[in-house]
XYZ file of C-alpha atoms in Angstrom:
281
model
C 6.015 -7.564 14.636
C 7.965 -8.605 17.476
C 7.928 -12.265 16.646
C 8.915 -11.634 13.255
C 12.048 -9.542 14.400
C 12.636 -12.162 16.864
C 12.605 -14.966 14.106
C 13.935 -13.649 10.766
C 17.498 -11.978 10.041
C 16.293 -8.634 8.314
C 13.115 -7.575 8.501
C 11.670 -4.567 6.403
C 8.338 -2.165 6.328
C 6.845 -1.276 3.332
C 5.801 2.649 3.430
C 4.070 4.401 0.542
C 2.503 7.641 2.817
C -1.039 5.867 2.536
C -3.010 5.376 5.574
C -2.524 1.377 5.849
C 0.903 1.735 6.268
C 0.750 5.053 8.650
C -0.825 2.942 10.961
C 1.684 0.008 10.264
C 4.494 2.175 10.955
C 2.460 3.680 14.216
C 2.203 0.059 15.087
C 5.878 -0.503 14.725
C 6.233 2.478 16.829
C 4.506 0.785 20.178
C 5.808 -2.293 19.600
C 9.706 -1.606 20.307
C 8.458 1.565 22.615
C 10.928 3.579 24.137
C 13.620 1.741 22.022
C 13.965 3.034 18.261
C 11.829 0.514 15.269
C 14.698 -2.212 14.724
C 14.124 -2.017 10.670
C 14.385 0.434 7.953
C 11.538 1.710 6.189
C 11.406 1.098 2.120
C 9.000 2.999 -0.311
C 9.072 1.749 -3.938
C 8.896 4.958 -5.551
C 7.170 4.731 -8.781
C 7.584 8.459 -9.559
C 3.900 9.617 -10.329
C 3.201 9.927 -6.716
C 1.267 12.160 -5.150
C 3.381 15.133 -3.544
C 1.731 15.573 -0.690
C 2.311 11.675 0.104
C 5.802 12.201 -0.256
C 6.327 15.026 2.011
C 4.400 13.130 4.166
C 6.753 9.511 3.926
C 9.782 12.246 4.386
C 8.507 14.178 7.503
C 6.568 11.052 9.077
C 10.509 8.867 8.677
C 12.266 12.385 10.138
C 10.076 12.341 13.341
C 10.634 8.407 14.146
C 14.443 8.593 13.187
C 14.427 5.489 10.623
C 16.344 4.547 8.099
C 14.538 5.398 4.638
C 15.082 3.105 1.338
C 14.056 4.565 -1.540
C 13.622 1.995 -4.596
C 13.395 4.225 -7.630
C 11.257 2.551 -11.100
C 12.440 5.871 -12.482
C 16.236 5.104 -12.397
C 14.993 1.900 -12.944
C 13.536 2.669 -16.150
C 16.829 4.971 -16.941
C 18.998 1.588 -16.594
C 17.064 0.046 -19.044
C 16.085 -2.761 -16.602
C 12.460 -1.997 -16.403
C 10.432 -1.046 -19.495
C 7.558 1.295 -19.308
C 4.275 0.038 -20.570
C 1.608 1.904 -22.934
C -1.056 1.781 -20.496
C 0.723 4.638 -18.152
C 0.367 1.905 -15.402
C 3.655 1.197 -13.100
C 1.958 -1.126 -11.286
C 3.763 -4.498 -12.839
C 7.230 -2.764 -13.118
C 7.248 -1.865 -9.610
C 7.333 -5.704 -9.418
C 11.279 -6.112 -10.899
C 12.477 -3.246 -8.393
C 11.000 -4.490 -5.207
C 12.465 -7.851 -6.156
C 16.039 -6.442 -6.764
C 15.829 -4.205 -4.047
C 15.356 -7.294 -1.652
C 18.356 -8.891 -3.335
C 20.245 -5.994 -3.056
C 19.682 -5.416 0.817
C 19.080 -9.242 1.641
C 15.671 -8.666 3.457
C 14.350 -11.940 4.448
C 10.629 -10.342 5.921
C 8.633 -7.837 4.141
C 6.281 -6.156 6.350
C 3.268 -5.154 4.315
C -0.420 -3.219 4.715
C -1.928 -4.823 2.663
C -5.957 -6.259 3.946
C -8.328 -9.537 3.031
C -11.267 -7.030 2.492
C -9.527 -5.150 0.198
C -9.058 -7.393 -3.003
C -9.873 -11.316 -3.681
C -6.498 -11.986 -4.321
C -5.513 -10.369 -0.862
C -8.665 -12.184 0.522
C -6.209 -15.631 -0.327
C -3.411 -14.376 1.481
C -2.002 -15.277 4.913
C -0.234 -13.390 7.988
C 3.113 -15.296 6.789
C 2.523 -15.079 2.846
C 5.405 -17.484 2.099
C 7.566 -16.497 -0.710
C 10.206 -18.903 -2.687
C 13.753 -17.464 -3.790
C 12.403 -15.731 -6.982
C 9.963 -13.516 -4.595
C 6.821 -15.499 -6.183
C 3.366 -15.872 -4.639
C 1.768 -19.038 -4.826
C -1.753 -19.590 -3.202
C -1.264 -22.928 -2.914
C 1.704 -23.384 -1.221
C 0.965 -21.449 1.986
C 1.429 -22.566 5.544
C -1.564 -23.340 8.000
C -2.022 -21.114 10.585
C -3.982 -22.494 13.341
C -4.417 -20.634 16.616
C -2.275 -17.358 15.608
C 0.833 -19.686 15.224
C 2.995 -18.865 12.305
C 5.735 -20.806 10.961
C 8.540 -18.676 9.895
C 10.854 -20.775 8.429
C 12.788 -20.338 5.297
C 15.425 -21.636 3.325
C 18.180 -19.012 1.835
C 16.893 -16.705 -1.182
C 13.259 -17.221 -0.386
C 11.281 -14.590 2.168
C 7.870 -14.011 4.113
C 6.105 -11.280 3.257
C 3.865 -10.295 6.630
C 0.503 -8.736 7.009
C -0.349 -7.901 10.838
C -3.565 -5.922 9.350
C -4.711 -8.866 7.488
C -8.098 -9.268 9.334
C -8.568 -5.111 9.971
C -11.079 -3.198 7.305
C -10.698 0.115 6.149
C -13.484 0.836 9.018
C -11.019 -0.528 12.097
C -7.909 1.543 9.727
C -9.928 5.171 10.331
C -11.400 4.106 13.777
C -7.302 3.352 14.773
C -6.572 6.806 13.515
C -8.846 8.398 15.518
C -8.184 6.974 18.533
C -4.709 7.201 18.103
C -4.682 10.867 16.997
C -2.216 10.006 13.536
C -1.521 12.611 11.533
C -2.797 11.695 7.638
C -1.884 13.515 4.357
C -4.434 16.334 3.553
C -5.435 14.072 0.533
C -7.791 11.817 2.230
C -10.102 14.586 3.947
C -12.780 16.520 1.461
C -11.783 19.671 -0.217
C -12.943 21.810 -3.842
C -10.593 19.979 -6.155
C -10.856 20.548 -10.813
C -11.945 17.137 -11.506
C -12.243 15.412 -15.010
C -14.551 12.053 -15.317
C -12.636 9.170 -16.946
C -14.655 5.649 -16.996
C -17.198 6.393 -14.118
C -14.285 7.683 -11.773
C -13.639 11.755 -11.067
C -9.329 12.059 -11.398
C -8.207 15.333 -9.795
C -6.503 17.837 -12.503
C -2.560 17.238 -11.157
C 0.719 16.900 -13.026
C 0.169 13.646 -14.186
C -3.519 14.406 -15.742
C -4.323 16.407 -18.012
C -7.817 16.975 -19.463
C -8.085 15.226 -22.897
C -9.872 15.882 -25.568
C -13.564 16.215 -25.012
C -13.837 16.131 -21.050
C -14.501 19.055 -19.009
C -12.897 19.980 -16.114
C -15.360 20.751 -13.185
C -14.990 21.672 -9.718
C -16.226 19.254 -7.110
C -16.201 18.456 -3.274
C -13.694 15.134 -3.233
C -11.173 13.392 -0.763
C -9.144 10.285 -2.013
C -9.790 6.897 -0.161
C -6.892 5.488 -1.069
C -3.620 7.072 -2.815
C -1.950 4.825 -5.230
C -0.290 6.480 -8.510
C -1.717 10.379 -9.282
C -2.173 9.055 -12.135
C -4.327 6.235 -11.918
C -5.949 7.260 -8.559
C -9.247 8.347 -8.347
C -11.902 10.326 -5.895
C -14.896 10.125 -4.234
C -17.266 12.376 -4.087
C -17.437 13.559 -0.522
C -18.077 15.980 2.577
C -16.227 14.313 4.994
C -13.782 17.064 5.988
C -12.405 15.261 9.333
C -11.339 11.562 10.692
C -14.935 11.853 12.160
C -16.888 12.194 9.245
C -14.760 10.013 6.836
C -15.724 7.124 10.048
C -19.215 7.791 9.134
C -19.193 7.643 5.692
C -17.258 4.572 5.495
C -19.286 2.599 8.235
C -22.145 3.122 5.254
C -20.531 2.424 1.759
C -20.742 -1.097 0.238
C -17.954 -0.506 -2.249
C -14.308 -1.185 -1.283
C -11.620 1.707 -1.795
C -9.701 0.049 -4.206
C -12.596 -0.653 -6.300
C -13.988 3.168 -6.159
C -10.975 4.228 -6.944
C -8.131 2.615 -8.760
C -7.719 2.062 -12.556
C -5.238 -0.005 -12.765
C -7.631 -2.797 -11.425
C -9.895 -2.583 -13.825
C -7.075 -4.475 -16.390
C -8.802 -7.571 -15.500
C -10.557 -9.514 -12.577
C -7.414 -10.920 -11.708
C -4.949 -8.272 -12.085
C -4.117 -8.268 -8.609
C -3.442 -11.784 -8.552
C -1.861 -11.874 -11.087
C 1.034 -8.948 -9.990
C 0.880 -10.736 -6.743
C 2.356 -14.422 -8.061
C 5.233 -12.185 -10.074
C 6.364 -10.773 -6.893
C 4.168 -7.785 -5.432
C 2.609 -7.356 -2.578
């Protein structure tokens, strides 16, 4: 982190409220210690968050003092420069707003949460994901990085977006947290929640669903291992009720979070990827 604010003109940190980038912003935190984190903070705000993840972004930004950028796909989607697709998925027209909202603020380095073990397409990526002036991913035209050394060199309009948690699993994520002591959204520790079961995943009964026609809404023991769109999101079935426990359950499960749980990777094999080479993270 300090190499990159060392080397590029305006750096940036990605925060959604989810646990990779609570400890990316912690990390930010001990890196500039006792002087204040040299970059704003920017959510891309898809409007079917969770609210406790939002209360959480706005208190966790109040206690560090940072600058907070909001980049709406609601207002985006009022302008008429975004169009909202049938599927209920935001995912690809979060895509258009990050872009713009790089443009618009001239960030040169992205810092993002994003881990190898995660996805296959993140499994491609690099520390310094090179990015050309359209914001555009291509897994082919990435820089070597040989003994930690990272070349940060760009031309104008194009960017690097940077992963310091690259090599960390969700195991070293909670085993940080605990050591650390950082305070998580209530979401990701077990509680009673009305579920409905939707393609093999339980979705907690929220604003944004809605039992349909046909399912049955049941109340089960469930915590969230990762917290993308309410909508799309799914549980687990769980008891882990503290940092502890969830440590214990993850150091046995052979599925990764984003596969348990999200919805809006089940489009395709490569629908990560293919998001990714358009622009996101």
């Amino acid at each position: 982190m300090r190499e990159v604010v060392a080397e590029l003109e305006r750096p940036v940190l990605l925060f959604s409220g989810g646990k990779d980038s609570i400890v990316m912003l912690e990390l930010a935190r001990k890196a500039f210690a006792p002087a204040r984190i040299p970059f704003p903070v920017m959510h891309v705000d898809t409007g079917l968050n969770f609210p406790e993840v939002l209360e959480f972004r706005d208190k966790r930004v109040a206690e560090l003092g940072v600058q907070l950028i909001v980049a709406s796909v609601p207002d985006a989607i009022a302008a008429g420069t975004v169009k909202e697709e049938p599927n209920g998925s935001r995912n690809r027209i979060q895509t258009p707003v990050l872009l713009d909202a790089v443009e618009e603020h001239g960030f040169t380095a992205l810092f993002g949460g994003a881990r190898r073990d995660e996805d296959k397409a993140r499994a491609k990526e690099r520390v310094f994901s090179f990015r050309d002036e359209f914001g555009q991913w291509d897994p082919k035209n990435q820089r070597p990085e040989l003994w930690d050394l990272y070349n940060g060199r760009i031309h104008l309009g194009e960017s690097i977006r940077v992963f310091p948690l690259s090599n960390w699993t969700e195991l070293d994520i909670w085993q940080y947290i605990s050591r650390e002591e950082i305070a998580i959204p209530p979401l990701y520790l077990a509680q009673e929640r009305d579920v409905v079961e939707r393609q093999g995943m339980l979705y907690a009964v929220n604003e944004f669903i809605r039992p349909r026609d046909g399912e049955q809404v049941r109340r089960e023991t469930v915590r969230y291992r990762t917290v993308g769109d309410a909508n799309l999101t799914a549980a687990v079935r769980s008891t882990a009720t503290t940092v502890e426990d969830v440590i214990a359950e993850i150091a046995v499960t052979r599925m990764t979070e984003r596969g348990a749980t999200r919805g809006d990777d089940k489009v395709s094999d490569a629908a990560m990827e293919d998001r990714k080479k358009e622009g996101y993270f």
